[in-house]
Short mmCIF file of C-alpha atoms in Angstrom, two decimals:
data_model
loop_
_atom_site.label_atom_id
_atom_site.label_comp_id
_atom_site.label_asym_id
_atom_site.label_seq_id
_atom_site.Cartn_x
_atom_site.Cartn_y
_atom_site.Cartn_z
CA MET A 115 0.31 0.09 -0.10
CA ARG A 116 1.26 3.71 -0.64
CA ASP A 117 2.57 5.78 1.83
CA THR A 118 2.63 9.14 -0.22
CA PHE A 119 -0.27 10.49 -2.09
CA ASP A 120 -1.19 13.86 -4.15
CA ASP A 121 -4.00 15.71 -5.01
CA SER A 122 -4.62 13.70 -8.22
CA ASP A 123 -5.44 10.74 -5.77
CA ILE A 124 -8.50 12.36 -4.47
CA LEU A 125 -10.09 11.63 -7.68
CA ARG A 126 -9.12 8.11 -7.95
CA LEU A 127 -10.85 7.93 -4.32
CA LEU A 128 -13.79 9.44 -5.69
CA GLU A 129 -13.86 7.21 -8.43
CA GLY A 130 -13.76 4.19 -6.49
CA ASP A 131 -10.44 3.37 -7.83
CA CYS A 132 -8.54 2.35 -4.42
CA ALA A 133 -8.18 -1.06 -2.54
CA PRO A 134 -9.78 -0.44 1.10
CA ASP A 135 -6.87 -0.47 2.99
CA GLU A 136 -5.74 2.23 0.48
CA ALA A 137 -8.95 4.26 0.87
CA ALA A 138 -8.91 4.49 4.41
CA ALA A 139 -5.32 5.86 4.09
CA LEU A 140 -6.14 8.21 1.41
CA GLN A 141 -9.05 9.49 3.63
CA SER A 142 -6.91 10.12 6.37
CA TRP A 143 -4.64 11.99 4.55
CA ILE A 144 -7.22 14.37 3.18
CA ILE A 145 -8.76 15.14 6.38
CA ALA A 146 -5.54 16.07 8.06
CA ASP A 147 -5.34 19.14 5.59
CA PRO A 148 -8.00 21.72 5.47
CA LYS A 149 -7.16 22.58 1.67
CA ARG A 150 -7.42 18.63 0.59
CA VAL A 151 -10.69 18.56 2.47
CA ALA A 152 -12.05 21.79 0.40
CA LEU A 153 -10.40 20.52 -2.95
CA LEU A 154 -12.40 17.02 -2.18
CA ASP A 155 -15.54 19.11 -1.57
CA GLN A 156 -15.15 20.83 -4.71
CA LEU A 157 -14.15 17.37 -7.29
CA GLN A 158 -17.20 15.38 -5.57
CA VAL A 159 -19.57 18.46 -6.97
CA VAL A 160 -17.63 18.57 -10.56
CA TRP A 161 -17.72 14.68 -10.51
CA ARG A 162 -21.32 14.61 -9.76
CA LEU A 163 -22.38 17.65 -12.37
CA THR A 164 -20.50 15.87 -15.29
CA GLY A 165 -21.58 12.32 -14.60
CA ALA A 166 -17.86 11.36 -15.23
CA THR A 167 -16.92 7.73 -14.49
CA THR A 168 -13.08 8.15 -15.75
CA ARG A 169 -10.67 10.86 -15.18
CA ASP A 170 -10.95 12.08 -18.95
CA TRP A 171 -12.73 15.66 -18.07
CA GLU A 172 -11.93 18.71 -18.39
CA LEU A 173 -11.93 20.73 -14.99
CA ARG A 174 -12.52 24.13 -16.30
CA ALA A 175 -15.54 23.57 -18.38
CA ALA A 176 -17.00 21.42 -15.47
CA GLY A 177 -16.33 24.46 -12.95
CA LYS A 178 -18.97 26.49 -15.41
CA GLN A 179 -21.33 23.97 -14.82
CA LEU A 180 -20.60 23.97 -10.84
CA ARG A 181 -21.06 28.01 -10.88
CA ARG A 182 -24.51 27.57 -12.76
CA ALA A 183 -25.34 24.95 -10.36
CA ARG A 184 -24.83 27.50 -7.56
CA PHE A 185 -27.21 30.00 -9.38
CA LEU A 186 -29.80 27.27 -9.51
CA ARG A 187 -29.22 26.65 -6.12
CA ALA A 188 -29.93 30.41 -5.14
CA ILE A 189 -33.30 30.61 -7.08
CA ARG A 190 -34.35 27.21 -5.91
CA SER A 191 -36.22 29.19 -3.03
CA ALA A 192 -38.31 31.15 -5.31
CA ILE A 193 -40.12 28.12 -6.88
CA PRO A 194 -43.43 28.11 -5.21
CA PRO A 195 -45.18 24.60 -4.05
CA PRO A 196 -46.05 22.73 -5.21
CA TRP A 197 -43.61 22.82 -7.81
CA ALA A 198 -40.89 22.91 -5.33
CA TRP A 199 -40.11 19.12 -5.38
CA ILE A 200 -39.62 18.84 -9.11
CA ALA A 201 -37.23 21.93 -8.48
CA ALA A 202 -35.72 19.91 -5.85
CA THR A 203 -35.19 17.04 -8.19
CA VAL A 204 -33.49 18.74 -10.66
CA VAL A 205 -31.24 21.24 -8.51
CA LEU A 206 -30.89 19.21 -5.35
CA VAL A 207 -30.14 15.86 -6.99
CA SER A 208 -26.89 17.70 -8.85
CA ALA A 209 -25.68 20.25 -6.52
CA SER A 210 -27.40 21.78 -3.86
CA ALA A 211 -26.91 18.45 -1.79
CA VAL A 212 -23.11 18.87 -2.04
CA LEU A 213 -22.62 22.50 -2.23
CA TRP A 214 -21.26 22.56 1.35
CA ARG A 215 -19.09 25.40 2.75
CA ARG A 216 -17.50 24.68 6.08
CA PRO A 217 -17.55 28.05 8.18
CA PRO A 218 -14.58 28.57 10.74
CA HIS A 219 -14.37 27.33 13.63
CA ALA A 220 -17.49 24.92 12.50
CA ALA A 221 -17.78 21.29 14.39
CA PRO A 222 -16.40 18.46 12.04
CA PHE A 223 -19.63 17.17 10.42
CA ARG A 224 -21.16 17.29 6.97
CA GLU A 225 -25.16 18.28 6.76
CA TYR A 226 -27.56 17.68 4.11
CA ALA A 227 -31.02 18.75 4.92
CA THR A 228 -34.19 19.17 2.83
CA ALA A 229 -36.83 21.70 3.53
CA PRO A 230 -40.60 20.87 3.37
CA GLY A 231 -41.54 20.05 0.13
CA GLN A 232 -38.01 19.17 -1.16
CA ARG A 233 -36.25 16.08 -1.26
CA SER A 234 -32.70 15.23 -2.47
CA GLN A 235 -30.32 12.38 -3.79
CA LEU A 236 -26.49 12.15 -2.88
CA THR A 237 -23.81 9.34 -3.18
CA LEU A 238 -21.54 9.19 -0.14
CA ILE A 239 -17.88 8.97 -0.48
CA ASP A 240 -18.09 4.85 -0.02
CA GLY A 241 -20.51 4.65 -2.77
CA THR A 242 -23.87 4.38 -0.86
CA LEU A 243 -26.77 5.81 -2.29
CA VAL A 244 -29.02 8.43 0.23
CA LEU A 245 -32.50 9.37 -1.05
CA LEU A 246 -33.09 11.99 1.51
CA SER A 247 -37.14 12.62 2.09
CA VAL A 248 -38.62 16.25 2.91
CA ASP A 249 -38.08 17.95 5.60
CA SER A 250 -35.24 15.50 6.77
CA ARG A 251 -31.66 15.91 8.08
CA LEU A 252 -28.65 13.71 7.58
CA ARG A 253 -25.58 14.55 9.47
CA LEU A 254 -22.09 12.74 8.98
CA PRO A 255 -18.58 12.91 10.25
CA ARG A 256 -16.03 14.75 8.06
CA ASP A 257 -13.80 11.42 8.58
CA TYR A 258 -16.56 9.20 7.53
CA GLY A 259 -15.47 5.93 5.90
CA VAL A 260 -11.82 5.99 7.60
CA HIS A 261 -12.60 3.99 10.56
CA GLU A 262 -16.35 3.91 10.33
CA ARG A 263 -19.40 4.57 8.67
CA THR A 264 -21.98 6.36 11.01
CA VAL A 265 -24.48 8.78 10.06
CA GLU A 266 -27.21 10.30 12.12
CA LEU A 267 -30.84 11.16 10.64
CA GLU A 268 -33.68 12.90 11.33
CA GLY A 269 -36.72 12.85 8.85
CA GLU A 270 -36.81 9.95 6.40
CA ALA A 271 -34.14 8.44 3.94
CA TYR A 272 -33.63 5.29 1.77
CA PHE A 273 -30.26 3.92 1.76
CA VAL A 274 -28.51 1.68 -0.68
CA VAL A 275 -25.33 0.72 0.84
CA ARG A 276 -22.27 -0.59 -0.24
CA HIS A 277 -21.35 -3.12 2.12
CA ASP A 278 -18.30 -3.29 3.75
CA SER A 279 -17.89 -5.91 6.76
CA SER A 280 -14.79 -4.23 8.46
CA ARG A 281 -16.51 -0.73 8.51
CA PRO A 282 -20.58 -1.57 9.20
CA PHE A 283 -22.66 1.41 7.85
CA VAL A 284 -25.03 2.84 11.05
CA VAL A 285 -27.94 4.96 10.92
CA ARG A 286 -28.41 6.85 14.38
CA THR A 287 -31.61 8.21 15.41
CA ALA A 288 -33.22 9.54 18.68
CA HIS A 289 -35.13 6.24 19.25
CA GLY A 290 -32.21 3.46 17.75
CA THR A 291 -29.62 2.37 15.70
CA THR A 292 -29.95 0.67 12.28
CA GLU A 293 -26.77 -1.52 11.10
CA ASP A 294 -26.10 -2.57 7.51
CA LEU A 295 -25.92 -6.44 7.24
CA GLY A 296 -25.47 -5.83 3.49
CA THR A 297 -28.76 -4.36 2.46
CA GLN A 298 -31.28 -1.39 1.09
CA PHE A 299 -33.70 0.05 3.52
CA ASP A 300 -35.83 2.68 4.67
CA VAL A 301 -35.56 4.51 8.12
CA ARG A 302 -38.12 6.97 9.48
CA ALA A 303 -37.45 8.92 12.09
CA TYR A 304 -39.12 12.17 12.43
CA ARG A 305 -38.87 13.76 15.84
CA GLU A 306 -42.61 13.44 16.88
CA GLU A 307 -42.77 9.91 15.51
CA ARG A 308 -41.54 6.55 16.32
CA LEU A 309 -38.85 5.10 14.65
CA GLN A 310 -39.40 2.83 11.52
CA VAL A 311 -37.05 0.70 9.78
CA VAL A 312 -38.15 -1.25 6.14
CA VAL A 313 -36.26 -3.65 4.38
CA ALA A 314 -36.02 -4.03 1.08
CA ASP A 315 -33.02 -6.38 0.60
CA GLY A 316 -30.58 -7.84 2.55
CA ARG A 317 -30.68 -7.57 6.02
CA VAL A 318 -30.36 -5.05 9.21
CA ALA A 319 -29.89 -5.27 13.19
CA LEU A 320 -32.27 -2.39 14.50
CA ARG A 321 -31.29 -1.73 18.15
CA PRO A 322 -33.45 0.78 20.57
CA THR A 323 -31.55 3.53 22.41
CA ALA A 324 -30.31 2.36 25.59
CA ARG A 325 -32.29 4.02 28.35
CA PRO A 326 -30.68 5.78 31.37
CA GLY A 327 -29.70 3.00 34.20
CA ALA A 328 -29.75 0.20 32.18
CA ALA A 329 -28.42 -2.73 33.33
CA THR A 330 -27.45 -4.54 30.02
CA PRO A 331 -27.16 -3.65 26.36
CA LEU A 332 -30.27 -4.23 24.32
CA THR A 333 -30.04 -6.99 21.99
CA PRO A 334 -30.90 -5.82 18.43
CA LEU A 335 -33.54 -7.14 16.00
CA THR A 336 -32.30 -8.54 12.50
CA LEU A 337 -34.88 -7.41 10.11
CA HIS A 338 -34.87 -9.53 6.59
CA PRO A 339 -36.47 -8.50 3.12
CA ARG A 340 -40.34 -7.42 3.33
CA GLU A 341 -40.04 -6.68 7.34
CA ARG A 342 -40.70 -3.92 9.05
CA GLY A 343 -39.57 -2.98 12.51
CA VAL A 344 -40.67 -0.38 14.80
CA VAL A 345 -39.05 1.32 18.10
CA ASP A 346 -41.71 3.04 20.29
CA ALA A 347 -41.19 5.97 22.58
CA GLY A 348 -40.97 3.50 25.64
CA GLY A 349 -37.76 1.38 23.49
CA THR A 350 -40.27 -1.81 22.67
CA VAL A 351 -39.61 -3.42 19.38
CA THR A 352 -41.75 -4.64 17.01
CA ARG A 353 -41.52 -6.68 13.93
CA THR A 354 -44.33 -7.24 10.87
CA ARG A 355 -43.19 -9.46 8.28
CA GLY A 356 -44.70 -9.82 4.54
CA ILE A 357 -45.23 -6.11 3.92
CA PRO A 358 -45.65 -4.29 0.91
CA VAL A 359 -42.19 -2.62 0.88
CA GLY A 360 -43.13 -0.85 -2.25
CA GLU A 361 -46.03 1.16 -0.70
CA TYR A 362 -43.46 1.64 2.54
CA VAL A 363 -41.06 3.22 0.13
CA SER A 364 -43.50 5.01 -2.75
CA TRP A 365 -42.44 8.16 -1.34
CA THR A 366 -39.41 7.90 -3.70
CA ARG A 367 -41.48 7.54 -6.50
CA GLY A 368 -43.42 10.65 -5.57
CA VAL A 369 -46.53 8.76 -3.96
CA LEU A 370 -47.61 8.91 -0.09
CA TRP A 371 -49.26 6.35 1.11
CA PHE A 372 -50.23 5.32 4.50
CA HIS A 373 -51.80 2.11 6.24
CA ASP A 374 -53.92 2.32 9.39
CA ALA A 375 -52.16 5.46 10.45
CA PRO A 376 -53.12 7.99 12.56
CA LEU A 377 -54.65 11.36 11.23
CA ARG A 378 -51.97 13.37 13.34
CA THR A 379 -49.18 11.08 11.29
CA VAL A 380 -50.88 11.87 7.78
CA ILE A 381 -51.58 15.73 8.24
CA ALA A 382 -47.61 15.69 9.55
CA GLN A 383 -46.46 14.35 6.40
CA LEU A 384 -48.69 16.14 4.25
CA GLY A 385 -47.74 19.42 5.86
CA ARG A 386 -44.28 18.54 5.28
CA TRP A 387 -44.69 17.16 1.78
CA TYR A 388 -46.39 20.73 0.42
CA ASP A 389 -44.85 23.08 3.03
CA LEU A 390 -48.64 23.68 5.01
CA ASP A 391 -49.49 24.16 8.20
CA ILE A 392 -52.30 21.75 8.76
CA ALA A 393 -54.58 22.09 11.94
CA MET A 394 -57.83 20.31 12.83
CA SER A 395 -60.73 21.98 14.56
CA ASP A 396 -61.65 18.86 16.23
CA SER A 397 -58.96 17.41 18.32
CA SER A 398 -60.85 13.99 18.49
CA LEU A 399 -60.31 13.24 14.79
CA ALA A 400 -56.30 13.23 15.41
CA ALA A 401 -56.64 9.33 16.88
CA GLU A 402 -58.39 8.37 13.91
CA THR A 403 -56.78 5.85 11.88
CA LEU A 404 -56.44 5.74 7.77
CA THR A 405 -55.53 3.94 5.17
CA ILE A 406 -54.98 6.34 1.97
CA SER A 407 -52.35 7.26 -0.63
CA PHE A 408 -51.53 10.74 -2.63
CA GLY A 409 -50.51 10.59 -5.99
CA PRO A 410 -48.31 13.15 -7.45
CA GLN A 411 -50.95 15.55 -7.45
CA SER A 412 -51.49 19.40 -6.29
CA ALA A 413 -51.93 20.46 -2.49
CA ASP A 414 -55.17 21.20 -2.81
CA GLU A 415 -55.92 18.19 -4.95
CA ALA A 416 -54.67 15.88 -1.76
CA LEU A 417 -56.60 18.10 0.85
CA THR A 418 -59.83 17.95 -1.16
CA ALA A 419 -59.06 13.84 -1.15
CA LEU A 420 -58.41 13.63 2.57
CA ALA A 421 -61.56 16.32 3.23
CA ARG A 422 -63.55 13.72 1.28
CA VAL A 423 -62.46 10.71 3.23
CA LEU A 424 -62.89 12.50 6.68
CA ASP A 425 -66.19 13.88 5.63
CA VAL A 426 -64.90 17.23 6.69
CA ARG A 427 -64.10 20.65 4.86
CA TYR A 428 -61.11 22.98 4.77
CA THR A 429 -60.21 26.27 4.48
CA ARG A 430 -56.52 27.54 3.04
CA VAL A 431 -54.85 30.62 3.69
CA GLY A 432 -51.38 30.68 2.20
CA ARG A 433 -49.62 27.88 4.07
CA SER A 434 -52.28 27.71 6.45
CA VAL A 435 -54.92 25.05 6.43
CA GLN A 436 -57.79 24.35 8.91
CA LEU A 437 -59.80 20.74 8.56
CA ILE A 438 -63.27 21.67 9.99
CA SER A 439 -65.80 18.74 11.25
CA SER A 440 -68.45 19.17 8.66
CA PRO A 441 -72.29 19.15 9.77
CA ILE A 442 -74.24 16.02 8.63
CA ASP A 443 -75.45 16.93 4.92
CA PRO A 444 -79.00 16.04 3.75
CA PRO A 445 -79.54 12.93 2.11
CA HIS A 446 -79.60 14.69 -1.54
CA SER A 447 -76.30 16.24 -0.85
CA ARG A 448 -74.65 12.98 -0.16
CA MET A 449 -76.33 11.58 -3.34
CA GLU A 450 -74.62 14.17 -5.51
CA ASP A 451 -71.08 13.45 -3.94
CA ASP A 452 -71.43 9.86 -4.52
#
């Protein structure tokens, strides 16, 4: 294994043209110098923008694309919902998720975040693919991949992991950790919800966060394909087998799907998806459970479908939405609705 490196080796690392031991040594060499870290950040952007898979690309031309991507990022916030998620697909996927500047004296973490109504896709330096859902945040140390591969998630993300038994991929959340055992899986960990992990391929080990004063470490639950694990606020882990994985991860295709979900969960996710503040005039509705899906539609179309299912009406002023319990309709009105 080589002991010395130069700047050209950074591109070899990006392309995956390094053995595992060499990659770890090269990453250690990069993080030892802020200038090398900055160069890595820039090369990551250029490499993704050009779509290159070899070293035969022209850096100056790619730099023009980089500057254009920064401009697109600057105007992204001016695009109103419901089209904001389309802008996220065009801009976030190609540039904004990786255009990151490290301010002076910042903590040694990278952070990738999406706003309500926006989704993003990024590829980590080890080749792991991450699809980041709306209003979500992913943090990873700047030395990610050198000795370990641990990320922190608040929100929801779908992971396609490049497996490495010597450096397991671990997702930490408020209620537990998920460790890759060679897999594709979805983690849903919004702050006010329980932790949910859905396995599409391979296996994961799901372990609830240890409670203060716990005498022994908690035994992880191994999940297999088409299995769903849930960790509740008390740390209890449950498993469901034979689930329709495609429906649980339908958000990656622009579709929201809920199965026996409390209404408060449904409206919270609709709020994130369309960047809305949704309230209910009747708090007793919050515990009602729904099985419902929303396709790629406008916010008003989604709200209309929800109101029809609940037999309520809604009012909307800008981002503010109020669900209002409707009086019982006369029989002829119901027939017309049907």
